[in-house]
Amino acid sequence: MKLGNSIKTFRKNRSLTQSQLAEMCEISTTYLSLIESEKKEPALPLVKVIAEKLNIPLPILIFSAITNEDIPENKKELFEILKPSVDSILNNLVNDNADSEA
């Protein structure tokens, strides 16, 4: 699971700097940097706050972080086929949602 990478991607899609998101989440920029670089794993309450501040439903943030390594061997081929399409659909939902609330 690459939760930090997903957070970074959504943050950049929202045109937020690390400093801005860190301030919104009441954490240090250094800590957010460690999360985004996969060096620290945030606790679930912080993940909820980050998702809320990014205006992304928590399940979408978590699903977007799932990688091939998280999938059982006998399901990897199906995952690799479906993941890009599902990611695209979810990103469109989230981006449309963010645009309509602005």
PDB file of C-alpha atoms in Angstrom:
ATOM      1  CA  MET A   1       0.000   0.000   0.000  1.00  0.00           C
ATOM      2  CA  LYS A   2       1.383   3.380  -0.988  1.00  0.00           C
ATOM      3  CA  LEU A   3      -0.773   5.686   1.121  1.00  0.00           C
ATOM      4  CA  GLY A   4       1.805   8.467   1.154  1.00  0.00           C
ATOM      5  CA  ASN A   5       2.020   8.471  -2.618  1.00  0.00           C
ATOM      6  CA  SER A   6      -1.770   8.719  -2.896  1.00  0.00           C
ATOM      7  CA  ILE A   7      -1.860  11.605  -0.436  1.00  0.00           C
ATOM      8  CA  LYS A   8       0.857  13.374  -2.429  1.00  0.00           C
ATOM      9  CA  THR A   9      -0.998  12.846  -5.712  1.00  0.00           C
ATOM     10  CA  PHE A  10      -4.302  14.169  -4.367  1.00  0.00           C
ATOM     11  CA  ARG A  11      -2.525  17.086  -2.666  1.00  0.00           C
ATOM     12  CA  LYS A  12      -0.865  18.086  -5.919  1.00  0.00           C
ATOM     13  CA  ASN A  13      -4.150  17.681  -7.806  1.00  0.00           C
ATOM     14  CA  ARG A  14      -5.594  20.198  -5.354  1.00  0.00           C
ATOM     15  CA  SER A  15      -2.650  22.571  -5.995  1.00  0.00           C
ATOM     16  CA  LEU A  16      -1.679  22.472  -2.335  1.00  0.00           C
ATOM     17  CA  THR A  17       1.879  22.639  -1.056  1.00  0.00           C
ATOM     18  CA  GLN A  18       3.059  20.314   1.674  1.00  0.00           C
ATOM     19  CA  SER A  19       3.140  23.283   4.022  1.00  0.00           C
ATOM     20  CA  GLN A  20      -0.455  24.194   3.256  1.00  0.00           C
ATOM     21  CA  LEU A  21      -1.794  20.674   3.767  1.00  0.00           C
ATOM     22  CA  ALA A  22       0.312  20.160   6.886  1.00  0.00           C
ATOM     23  CA  GLU A  23      -1.068  23.356   8.390  1.00  0.00           C
ATOM     24  CA  MET A  24      -4.630  22.332   7.511  1.00  0.00           C
ATOM     25  CA  CYS A  25      -4.050  18.975   9.242  1.00  0.00           C
ATOM     26  CA  GLU A  26      -2.215  20.534  12.200  1.00  0.00           C
ATOM     27  CA  ILE A  27       0.945  18.491  11.631  1.00  0.00           C
ATOM     28  CA  SER A  28       4.466  19.540  10.709  1.00  0.00           C
ATOM     29  CA  THR A  29       5.574  19.819   7.109  1.00  0.00           C
ATOM     30  CA  THR A  30       8.394  17.434   7.968  1.00  0.00           C
ATOM     31  CA  TYR A  31       5.947  14.791   9.180  1.00  0.00           C
ATOM     32  CA  LEU A  32       3.807  15.158   6.047  1.00  0.00           C
ATOM     33  CA  SER A  33       6.946  14.842   3.935  1.00  0.00           C
ATOM     34  CA  LEU A  34       7.839  11.608   5.730  1.00  0.00           C
ATOM     35  CA  ILE A  35       4.314  10.296   5.125  1.00  0.00           C
ATOM     36  CA  GLU A  36       4.369  11.204   1.438  1.00  0.00           C
ATOM     37  CA  SER A  37       7.781   9.595   0.976  1.00  0.00           C
ATOM     38  CA  GLU A  38       6.486   6.372   2.591  1.00  0.00           C
ATOM     39  CA  LYS A  39       8.936   6.707   5.513  1.00  0.00           C
ATOM     40  CA  LYS A  40       6.178   7.082   8.122  1.00  0.00           C
ATOM     41  CA  GLU A  41       2.745   5.487   8.244  1.00  0.00           C
ATOM     42  CA  PRO A  42       0.097   7.774   9.708  1.00  0.00           C
ATOM     43  CA  ALA A  43      -2.446   6.532  12.224  1.00  0.00           C
ATOM     44  CA  LEU A  44      -6.008   6.127  10.955  1.00  0.00           C
ATOM     45  CA  PRO A  45      -7.334   9.250  12.733  1.00  0.00           C
ATOM     46  CA  LEU A  46      -4.753  11.353  10.869  1.00  0.00           C
ATOM     47  CA  VAL A  47      -5.570   9.631   7.572  1.00  0.00           C
ATOM     48  CA  LYS A  48      -9.215  10.604   8.151  1.00  0.00           C
ATOM     49  CA  VAL A  49      -8.204  14.228   8.752  1.00  0.00           C
ATOM     50  CA  ILE A  50      -6.027  14.281   5.632  1.00  0.00           C
ATOM     51  CA  ALA A  51      -8.829  12.814   3.503  1.00  0.00           C
ATOM     52  CA  GLU A  52     -11.261  15.370   4.924  1.00  0.00           C
ATOM     53  CA  LYS A  53      -8.911  18.287   4.243  1.00  0.00           C
ATOM     54  CA  LEU A  54      -8.319  17.023   0.695  1.00  0.00           C
ATOM     55  CA  ASN A  55     -12.095  16.667   0.287  1.00  0.00           C
ATOM     56  CA  ILE A  56     -11.750  12.999  -0.633  1.00  0.00           C
ATOM     57  CA  PRO A  57     -13.837  10.177   0.814  1.00  0.00           C
ATOM     58  CA  LEU A  58     -11.593   8.018   2.998  1.00  0.00           C
ATOM     59  CA  PRO A  59     -12.365   4.791   1.077  1.00  0.00           C
ATOM     60  CA  ILE A  60     -11.249   6.417  -2.183  1.00  0.00           C
ATOM     61  CA  LEU A  61      -7.981   7.568  -0.631  1.00  0.00           C
ATOM     62  CA  ILE A  62      -7.320   4.104   0.756  1.00  0.00           C
ATOM     63  CA  PHE A  63      -8.321   2.286  -2.431  1.00  0.00           C
ATOM     64  CA  SER A  64      -6.073   4.515  -4.505  1.00  0.00           C
ATOM     65  CA  ALA A  65      -3.169   3.457  -2.263  1.00  0.00           C
ATOM     66  CA  ILE A  66      -3.594  -0.277  -2.944  1.00  0.00           C
ATOM     67  CA  THR A  67      -0.777  -1.718  -5.018  1.00  0.00           C
ATOM     68  CA  ASN A  68      -0.125  -5.016  -6.726  1.00  0.00           C
ATOM     69  CA  GLU A  69       1.847  -6.180  -3.681  1.00  0.00           C
ATOM     70  CA  ASP A  70      -1.312  -5.963  -1.536  1.00  0.00           C
ATOM     71  CA  ILE A  71      -3.227  -8.408  -3.726  1.00  0.00           C
ATOM     72  CA  PRO A  72      -3.158 -12.210  -3.438  1.00  0.00           C
ATOM     73  CA  GLU A  73      -1.120 -13.830  -6.198  1.00  0.00           C
ATOM     74  CA  ASN A  74      -4.166 -15.485  -7.803  1.00  0.00           C
ATOM     75  CA  LYS A  75      -5.939 -12.082  -8.139  1.00  0.00           C
ATOM     76  CA  LYS A  76      -3.054  -9.911  -9.368  1.00  0.00           C
ATOM     77  CA  GLU A  77      -3.824 -10.256 -13.064  1.00  0.00           C
ATOM     78  CA  LEU A  78      -7.417  -9.143 -12.543  1.00  0.00           C
ATOM     79  CA  PHE A  79      -6.270  -6.296 -10.275  1.00  0.00           C
ATOM     80  CA  GLU A  80      -3.815  -5.050 -12.899  1.00  0.00           C
ATOM     81  CA  ILE A  81      -6.598  -5.037 -15.499  1.00  0.00           C
ATOM     82  CA  LEU A  82      -9.168  -3.263 -13.317  1.00  0.00           C
ATOM     83  CA  LYS A  83      -7.078  -0.856 -11.233  1.00  0.00           C
ATOM     84  CA  PRO A  84      -6.404   1.806 -13.910  1.00  0.00           C
ATOM     85  CA  SER A  85     -10.076   1.988 -14.909  1.00  0.00           C
ATOM     86  CA  VAL A  86     -11.333   2.085 -11.331  1.00  0.00           C
ATOM     87  CA  ASP A  87      -8.741   4.740 -10.412  1.00  0.00           C
ATOM     88  CA  SER A  88      -9.841   6.848 -13.368  1.00  0.00           C
ATOM     89  CA  ILE A  89     -13.517   6.570 -12.420  1.00  0.00           C
ATOM     90  CA  LEU A  90     -12.855   7.420  -8.776  1.00  0.00           C
ATOM     91  CA  ASN A  91     -10.605  10.355  -9.689  1.00  0.00           C
ATOM     92  CA  ASN A  92     -13.309  11.714 -11.970  1.00  0.00           C
ATOM     93  CA  LEU A  93     -15.866  11.407  -9.179  1.00  0.00           C
ATOM     94  CA  VAL A  94     -13.602  13.117  -6.671  1.00  0.00           C
ATOM     95  CA  ASN A  95     -12.537  15.869  -9.063  1.00  0.00           C
ATOM     96  CA  ASP A  96     -16.120  16.558 -10.179  1.00  0.00           C
ATOM     97  CA  ASN A  97     -17.135  16.617  -6.516  1.00  0.00           C
ATOM     98  CA  ALA A  98     -14.361  19.069  -5.639  1.00  0.00           C
ATOM     99  CA  ASP A  99     -15.256  21.303  -8.607  1.00  0.00           C
ATOM    100  CA  SER A 100     -18.947  21.428  -7.771  1.00  0.00           C
ATOM    101  CA  GLU A 101     -18.258  22.383  -4.141  1.00  0.00           C
ATOM    102  CA  ALA A 102     -15.913  25.231  -5.026  1.00  0.00           C
TER     103      ALA A 102
END
